[in-house]
Amino acid sequence: AVAGLCPCRALLSRRGGALRALCGSVRGLAAAPETHFGFQTVTEEERREKIYQVFESVAKKYDVMNDSMTLGIHRVWKDILMHKMNPSPGTLLLDVAGGTGDIAFRFINYVRSVRERQLQRKLKHHQNLSWQEISESYQEDRSKSLGDSHVVVCDINKEMLKVGKQKAQHLGYLEGLSWVLGNAEELPFDDDKFDVYTIAFGIRNVTRIDLALQEAYRVLKPGGRFLCLEFSHVSNPILSRLYDLYSFQVIPVLGEVIAGDWKSYQYLVESIRRFPPQEELKAMIEDAGFFKVDYQNLNSGIVAIHSGFKL
């Protein structure tokens, strides 16, 4: 009845409704992009902040928890990654999300070992050298034990880098190693700089995996290699059920007992389940421009090593 008596009010009411609908649509378009944090739906910015808090919280207990969660098998997986890389003296490695130094230290050990074997072969082929010449040559080569190799550890989290630096000092890794605070999605390095790019158990925590892969491609030299070690999808149905049971019932409890942090380890378990399976990640790596992309499943796909080359 009121609308009939006052058509102008009805018209304004309809226009007001249309305007509110339009404003709602604009707000929807302007809303921050959504993603996931474990099984929660969050904005990309919220995810970045939450993940930063997770690793800030677990940094000091990160290595102990890795040993506890994987029963020490993560060490074998990282060794396999290093043998797959097979770096030679002179290699320049970028290890992204490598805050506590596990990959960096293995790289230094591996290159030193290769360098040592090269030196021994060199001296065997110079049987006519005097003892003094052999000694001088040996000392000279020993002083360059890495043969100009260098590893740059890049991590977005200050606490993780702090733990890594402390470990390096304690273990005596003082040369051929540097630490950089940086985001995998926007690396603070020049184009075509590194021979190898590694990311071990880190790409799962990157908000925009596509951007991280594009950055990996950008900073690698032509001929450079991309290597990613990450939890993946188990192929064996029986093992998959046992793995789920262990992941959801045991790992958060370990997190609470060892690190005093149930929530962070609940997230880590959930993030593994939300991570793209092997073939999907392979396609993403190819989309970033890499060639000869393949992957190797370890322990029936509990983890996988993806590899690709920049040609």
CSV table of C-alpha atoms in Angstrom, one decimal:
chain,number,residue,atom,x,y,z
A,1,ALA,CA,0.0,0.0,0.0
A,2,VAL,CA,2.8,2.4,0.9
A,3,ALA,CA,4.6,1.6,-2.4
A,4,GLY,CA,1.4,2.4,-4.3
A,5,LEU,CA,1.0,5.7,-2.5
A,6,CYS,CA,4.7,6.7,-3.0
A,7,PRO,CA,6.1,5.3,-6.3
A,8,CYS,CA,9.2,7.4,-5.9
A,9,ARG,CA,10.0,5.6,-2.7
A,10,ALA,CA,9.6,2.3,-4.4
A,11,LEU,CA,11.8,3.3,-7.2
A,12,LEU,CA,14.5,4.5,-4.8
A,13,SER,CA,14.1,1.3,-2.8
A,14,ARG,CA,14.7,-0.7,-6.0
A,15,ARG,CA,17.7,1.4,-7.0
A,16,GLY,CA,19.1,1.2,-3.5
A,17,GLY,CA,18.9,-2.6,-3.6
A,18,ALA,CA,20.6,-2.6,-7.0
A,19,LEU,CA,23.3,-0.3,-5.7
A,20,ARG,CA,23.9,-2.5,-2.6
A,21,ALA,CA,24.1,-5.6,-4.9
A,22,LEU,CA,26.5,-3.8,-7.1
A,23,CYS,CA,28.7,-2.7,-4.2
A,24,GLY,CA,28.6,-6.3,-2.9
A,25,SER,CA,29.8,-7.5,-6.3
A,26,VAL,CA,32.6,-4.9,-6.3
A,27,ARG,CA,33.6,-5.9,-2.8
A,28,GLY,CA,33.7,-9.6,-3.9
A,29,LEU,CA,36.0,-8.7,-6.8
A,30,ALA,CA,38.2,-6.7,-4.6
A,31,ALA,CA,38.4,-9.4,-1.9
A,32,ALA,CA,41.8,-10.9,-1.2
A,33,PRO,CA,42.4,-14.2,-3.1
A,34,GLU,CA,41.6,-17.2,-1.0
A,35,THR,CA,43.8,-20.3,-0.5
A,36,HIS,CA,44.2,-22.9,2.2
A,37,PHE,CA,46.2,-23.2,5.5
A,38,GLY,CA,46.0,-26.9,6.1
A,39,PHE,CA,42.3,-27.7,5.9
A,40,GLN,CA,41.3,-24.0,6.7
A,41,THR,CA,40.3,-21.6,4.0
A,42,VAL,CA,42.2,-18.3,4.4
A,43,THR,CA,43.4,-15.4,2.3
A,44,GLU,CA,46.9,-15.5,0.8
A,45,GLU,CA,48.1,-12.9,3.2
A,46,GLU,CA,46.7,-14.8,6.2
A,47,ARG,CA,48.4,-17.9,5.0
A,48,ARG,CA,51.8,-16.3,4.7
A,49,GLU,CA,51.5,-14.9,8.2
A,50,LYS,CA,50.3,-18.2,9.7
A,51,ILE,CA,53.1,-20.2,8.0
A,52,TYR,CA,55.7,-17.6,9.2
A,53,GLN,CA,54.4,-18.1,12.8
A,54,VAL,CA,54.5,-21.9,12.4
A,55,PHE,CA,58.2,-21.9,11.6
A,56,GLU,CA,59.0,-19.2,14.0
A,57,SER,CA,57.4,-21.4,16.7
A,58,VAL,CA,59.1,-24.7,15.7
A,59,ALA,CA,62.6,-23.5,14.6
A,60,LYS,CA,64.5,-24.5,17.7
A,61,LYS,CA,62.9,-28.0,17.7
A,62,TYR,CA,62.7,-28.4,13.9
A,63,ASP,CA,65.6,-30.9,13.6
A,64,VAL,CA,64.6,-32.9,16.6
A,65,MET,CA,61.0,-33.1,15.3
A,66,ASN,CA,62.2,-34.2,11.8
A,67,ASP,CA,64.0,-37.1,13.4
A,68,SER,CA,61.0,-38.0,15.5
A,69,MET,CA,58.4,-37.7,12.8
A,70,THR,CA,60.3,-39.7,10.2
A,71,LEU,CA,62.2,-42.0,12.5
A,72,GLY,CA,65.4,-40.4,11.1
A,73,ILE,CA,64.5,-41.4,7.5
A,74,HIS,CA,64.5,-37.8,6.4
A,75,ARG,CA,68.3,-38.0,6.5
A,76,VAL,CA,68.4,-40.8,4.0
A,77,TRP,CA,66.0,-38.9,1.7
A,78,LYS,CA,68.3,-35.8,1.8
A,79,ASP,CA,71.3,-38.0,1.1
A,80,ILE,CA,69.5,-39.4,-2.0
A,81,LEU,CA,68.7,-35.9,-3.1
A,82,MET,CA,72.4,-35.0,-2.9
A,83,HIS,CA,73.5,-38.0,-4.8
A,84,LYS,CA,71.0,-37.2,-7.5
A,85,MET,CA,72.4,-33.7,-7.7
A,86,ASN,CA,76.0,-35.1,-7.8
A,87,PRO,CA,77.6,-31.6,-7.6
A,88,SER,CA,81.1,-31.1,-8.7
A,89,PRO,CA,83.7,-28.5,-7.4
A,90,GLY,CA,82.7,-25.1,-8.7
A,91,THR,CA,79.0,-25.6,-8.4
A,92,LEU,CA,76.9,-22.6,-7.2
A,93,LEU,CA,73.9,-23.9,-5.3
A,94,LEU,CA,70.8,-22.0,-4.1
A,95,ASP,CA,68.9,-23.8,-1.4
A,96,VAL,CA,65.5,-22.2,-0.8
A,97,ALA,CA,63.6,-22.7,2.4
A,98,GLY,CA,66.7,-24.4,3.8
A,99,GLY,CA,67.0,-22.4,7.0
A,100,THR,CA,68.5,-25.1,9.3
A,101,GLY,CA,71.2,-26.0,6.7
A,102,ASP,CA,70.6,-29.7,6.2
A,103,ILE,CA,71.0,-29.5,2.4
A,104,ALA,CA,73.8,-26.9,2.5
A,105,PHE,CA,75.9,-29.0,4.9
A,106,ARG,CA,75.5,-32.1,2.8
A,107,PHE,CA,76.4,-30.2,-0.3
A,108,ILE,CA,79.7,-29.0,1.3
A,109,ASN,CA,80.5,-32.5,2.5
A,110,TYR,CA,79.8,-34.0,-0.9
A,111,VAL,CA,81.9,-31.4,-2.8
A,112,ARG,CA,84.8,-31.8,-0.3
A,113,SER,CA,84.7,-35.5,-0.8
A,114,VAL,CA,84.7,-35.2,-4.6
A,115,ARG,CA,87.6,-32.6,-4.3
A,116,GLU,CA,89.6,-35.0,-2.1
A,117,ARG,CA,89.2,-37.9,-4.6
A,118,GLN,CA,90.3,-35.6,-7.4
A,119,LEU,CA,93.4,-34.5,-5.4
A,120,GLN,CA,94.4,-38.1,-4.7
A,121,ARG,CA,94.1,-39.1,-8.4
A,122,LYS,CA,96.2,-36.1,-9.3
A,123,LEU,CA,99.0,-37.0,-6.9
A,124,LYS,CA,99.0,-40.6,-8.1
A,125,HIS,CA,99.7,-39.4,-11.6
A,126,HIS,CA,102.8,-37.5,-10.4
A,127,GLN,CA,104.9,-40.3,-9.0
A,128,ASN,CA,108.1,-38.4,-9.9
A,129,LEU,CA,107.4,-35.5,-7.7
A,130,SER,CA,109.6,-35.0,-4.6
A,131,TRP,CA,108.0,-35.3,-1.1
A,132,GLN,CA,108.2,-31.6,-0.7
A,133,GLU,CA,106.5,-30.9,-4.0
A,134,ILE,CA,103.7,-33.4,-3.1
A,135,SER,CA,103.3,-31.8,0.3
A,136,GLU,CA,103.1,-28.3,-1.1
A,137,SER,CA,100.7,-29.3,-3.8
A,138,TYR,CA,98.5,-31.1,-1.3
A,139,GLN,CA,98.4,-28.2,1.1
A,140,GLU,CA,97.6,-25.8,-1.8
A,141,ASP,CA,94.7,-27.9,-3.0
A,142,ARG,CA,93.5,-28.6,0.5
A,143,SER,CA,93.2,-24.8,1.1
A,144,LYS,CA,90.6,-24.8,-1.7
A,145,SER,CA,88.6,-27.8,-0.5
A,146,LEU,CA,85.4,-26.6,-2.2
A,147,GLY,CA,87.0,-25.7,-5.5
A,148,ASP,CA,85.1,-22.3,-5.7
A,149,SER,CA,81.8,-24.1,-4.9
A,150,HIS,CA,79.3,-22.0,-2.9
A,151,VAL,CA,75.9,-22.6,-1.4
A,152,VAL,CA,73.5,-19.8,-0.6
A,153,VAL,CA,70.8,-20.7,1.9
A,154,CYS,CA,67.7,-18.5,1.4
A,155,ASP,CA,64.8,-18.6,3.9
A,156,ILE,CA,61.9,-16.3,4.6
A,157,ASN,CA,62.0,-17.0,8.3
A,158,LYS,CA,64.6,-15.2,10.5
A,159,GLU,CA,64.4,-17.8,13.3
A,160,MET,CA,65.1,-20.7,10.9
A,161,LEU,CA,68.1,-18.8,9.6
A,162,LYS,CA,69.3,-18.1,13.1
A,163,VAL,CA,69.2,-21.8,14.0
A,164,GLY,CA,71.0,-22.7,10.7
A,165,LYS,CA,73.8,-20.2,11.4
A,166,GLN,CA,74.3,-21.5,14.9
A,167,LYS,CA,74.5,-25.1,13.6
A,168,ALA,CA,77.0,-24.0,11.0
A,169,GLN,CA,79.3,-22.4,13.6
A,170,HIS,CA,79.0,-25.4,15.9
A,171,LEU,CA,79.7,-27.9,13.1
A,172,GLY,CA,82.5,-25.9,11.6
A,173,TYR,CA,81.0,-24.9,8.3
A,174,LEU,CA,82.7,-21.6,7.9
A,175,GLU,CA,83.5,-21.4,4.2
A,176,GLY,CA,81.6,-21.7,0.9
A,177,LEU,CA,78.3,-20.8,2.7
A,178,SER,CA,76.1,-17.7,3.0
A,179,TRP,CA,72.7,-17.0,4.5
A,180,VAL,CA,70.1,-14.7,2.9
A,181,LEU,CA,66.6,-13.7,4.1
A,182,GLY,CA,64.3,-13.9,1.1
A,183,ASN,CA,60.9,-15.0,-0.2
A,184,ALA,CA,60.8,-18.0,-2.6
A,185,GLU,CA,58.1,-16.1,-4.6
A,186,GLU,CA,60.3,-13.1,-5.1
A,187,LEU,CA,64.0,-14.1,-4.8
A,188,PRO,CA,66.6,-11.4,-4.1
A,189,PHE,CA,69.0,-12.6,-6.8
A,190,ASP,CA,69.9,-11.7,-10.4
A,191,ASP,CA,68.8,-13.8,-13.4
A,192,ASP,CA,70.9,-16.7,-14.6
A,193,LYS,CA,73.0,-16.9,-11.5
A,194,PHE,CA,72.9,-20.5,-10.0
A,195,ASP,CA,73.9,-23.9,-11.3
A,196,VAL,CA,71.4,-25.8,-9.1
A,197,TYR,CA,68.3,-24.8,-7.2
A,198,THR,CA,67.0,-27.0,-4.4
A,199,ILE,CA,64.0,-26.8,-2.2
A,200,ALA,CA,63.5,-29.6,0.4
A,201,PHE,CA,60.3,-29.8,2.3
A,202,GLY,CA,59.6,-26.2,1.6
A,203,ILE,CA,57.6,-25.8,-1.6
A,204,ARG,CA,54.6,-27.2,0.3
A,205,ASN,CA,54.6,-24.1,2.5
A,206,VAL,CA,54.8,-21.6,-0.4
A,207,THR,CA,51.6,-19.7,-1.0
A,208,ARG,CA,52.0,-19.3,-4.7
A,209,ILE,CA,53.8,-22.4,-6.0
A,210,ASP,CA,53.6,-21.1,-9.6
A,211,LEU,CA,55.5,-17.9,-8.7
A,212,ALA,CA,58.1,-19.9,-6.8
A,213,LEU,CA,58.7,-22.1,-9.8
A,214,GLN,CA,59.0,-19.1,-12.1
A,215,GLU,CA,61.5,-17.6,-9.8
A,216,ALA,CA,63.5,-20.9,-9.7
A,217,TYR,CA,63.6,-20.8,-13.4
A,218,ARG,CA,64.7,-17.2,-13.5
A,219,VAL,CA,67.7,-17.4,-11.2
A,220,LEU,CA,69.1,-20.6,-12.7
A,221,LYS,CA,71.7,-20.5,-15.5
A,222,PRO,CA,70.9,-22.1,-18.8
A,223,GLY,CA,71.6,-25.7,-18.3
A,224,GLY,CA,70.9,-25.3,-14.6
A,225,ARG,CA,68.9,-27.9,-12.6
A,226,PHE,CA,65.9,-27.7,-10.4
A,227,LEU,CA,65.5,-30.3,-7.6
A,228,CYS,CA,62.5,-30.5,-5.2
A,229,LEU,CA,62.3,-33.0,-2.3
A,230,GLU,CA,58.8,-33.0,-0.8
A,231,PHE,CA,56.2,-35.1,0.9
A,232,SER,CA,53.8,-36.5,-1.8
A,233,HIS,CA,51.0,-39.0,-2.3
A,234,VAL,CA,51.4,-42.6,-1.3
A,235,SER,CA,50.6,-45.1,-4.1
A,236,ASN,CA,50.1,-48.2,-1.9
A,237,PRO,CA,46.5,-48.2,-0.5
A,238,ILE,CA,47.3,-50.2,2.6
A,239,LEU,CA,50.4,-48.1,3.4
A,240,SER,CA,48.4,-45.0,2.7
A,241,ARG,CA,45.8,-45.9,5.4
A,242,LEU,CA,48.6,-46.7,7.9
A,243,TYR,CA,50.4,-43.4,6.9
A,244,ASP,CA,47.2,-41.4,7.5
A,245,LEU,CA,46.7,-43.0,10.9
A,246,TYR,CA,50.3,-42.2,11.9
A,247,SER,CA,50.2,-38.7,10.5
A,248,PHE,CA,47.0,-37.6,12.2
A,249,GLN,CA,47.1,-39.6,15.4
A,250,VAL,CA,50.9,-39.6,16.2
A,251,ILE,CA,52.6,-36.6,14.7
A,252,PRO,CA,50.6,-33.8,16.4
A,253,VAL,CA,51.1,-35.6,19.7
A,254,LEU,CA,54.9,-35.7,19.1
A,255,GLY,CA,54.7,-32.0,18.3
A,256,GLU,CA,53.0,-31.3,21.6
A,257,VAL,CA,55.4,-33.5,23.7
A,258,ILE,CA,58.7,-32.5,22.0
A,259,ALA,CA,58.0,-28.9,20.8
A,260,GLY,CA,55.0,-28.0,22.9
A,261,ASP,CA,53.1,-27.1,19.7
A,262,TRP,CA,50.2,-29.3,18.7
A,263,LYS,CA,48.7,-26.9,16.2
A,264,SER,CA,51.8,-26.3,14.1
A,265,TYR,CA,52.3,-30.0,13.5
A,266,GLN,CA,48.6,-30.6,12.8
A,267,TYR,CA,49.0,-27.9,10.1
A,268,LEU,CA,52.1,-29.7,8.7
A,269,VAL,CA,50.2,-33.0,8.4
A,270,GLU,CA,47.2,-31.3,6.8
A,271,SER,CA,49.4,-29.4,4.3
A,272,ILE,CA,50.9,-32.7,3.1
A,273,ARG,CA,47.4,-33.9,2.2
A,274,ARG,CA,46.6,-30.6,0.4
A,275,PHE,CA,49.8,-30.7,-1.7
A,276,PRO,CA,49.5,-31.5,-5.4
A,277,PRO,CA,50.2,-35.2,-6.3
A,278,GLN,CA,53.3,-36.1,-8.3
A,279,GLU,CA,51.9,-35.8,-11.8
A,280,GLU,CA,50.2,-32.5,-11.0
A,281,LEU,CA,53.4,-31.0,-9.6
A,282,LYS,CA,55.4,-32.3,-12.6
A,283,ALA,CA,53.0,-30.4,-14.9
A,284,MET,CA,53.4,-27.2,-12.9
A,285,ILE,CA,57.2,-27.5,-13.2
A,286,GLU,CA,56.9,-27.9,-16.9
A,287,ASP,CA,54.5,-24.9,-17.1
A,288,ALA,CA,57.3,-22.8,-15.5
A,289,GLY,CA,59.5,-23.6,-18.4
A,290,PHE,CA,61.6,-26.5,-17.3
A,291,PHE,CA,62.5,-29.5,-19.6
A,292,LYS,CA,63.2,-33.1,-18.9
A,293,VAL,CA,61.0,-33.0,-15.9
A,294,ASP,CA,60.6,-36.3,-14.0
A,295,TYR,CA,60.2,-37.5,-10.4
A,296,GLN,CA,61.4,-40.4,-8.3
A,297,ASN,CA,59.2,-41.8,-5.6
A,298,LEU,CA,60.8,-42.8,-2.3
A,299,ASN,CA,59.1,-45.1,0.2
A,300,SER,CA,56.1,-45.7,-2.1
A,301,GLY,CA,55.6,-42.0,-2.6
A,302,ILE,CA,55.7,-40.8,1.0
A,303,VAL,CA,58.2,-38.4,-0.5
A,304,ALA,CA,59.2,-37.6,-4.1
A,305,ILE,CA,62.1,-35.9,-5.8
A,306,HIS,CA,61.1,-33.8,-8.8
A,307,SER,CA,63.8,-32.8,-11.2
A,308,GLY,CA,63.9,-30.4,-14.2
A,309,PHE,CA,66.4,-28.5,-16.3
A,310,LYS,CA,66.5,-24.9,-17.7
A,311,LEU,CA,67.6,-25.2,-21.3
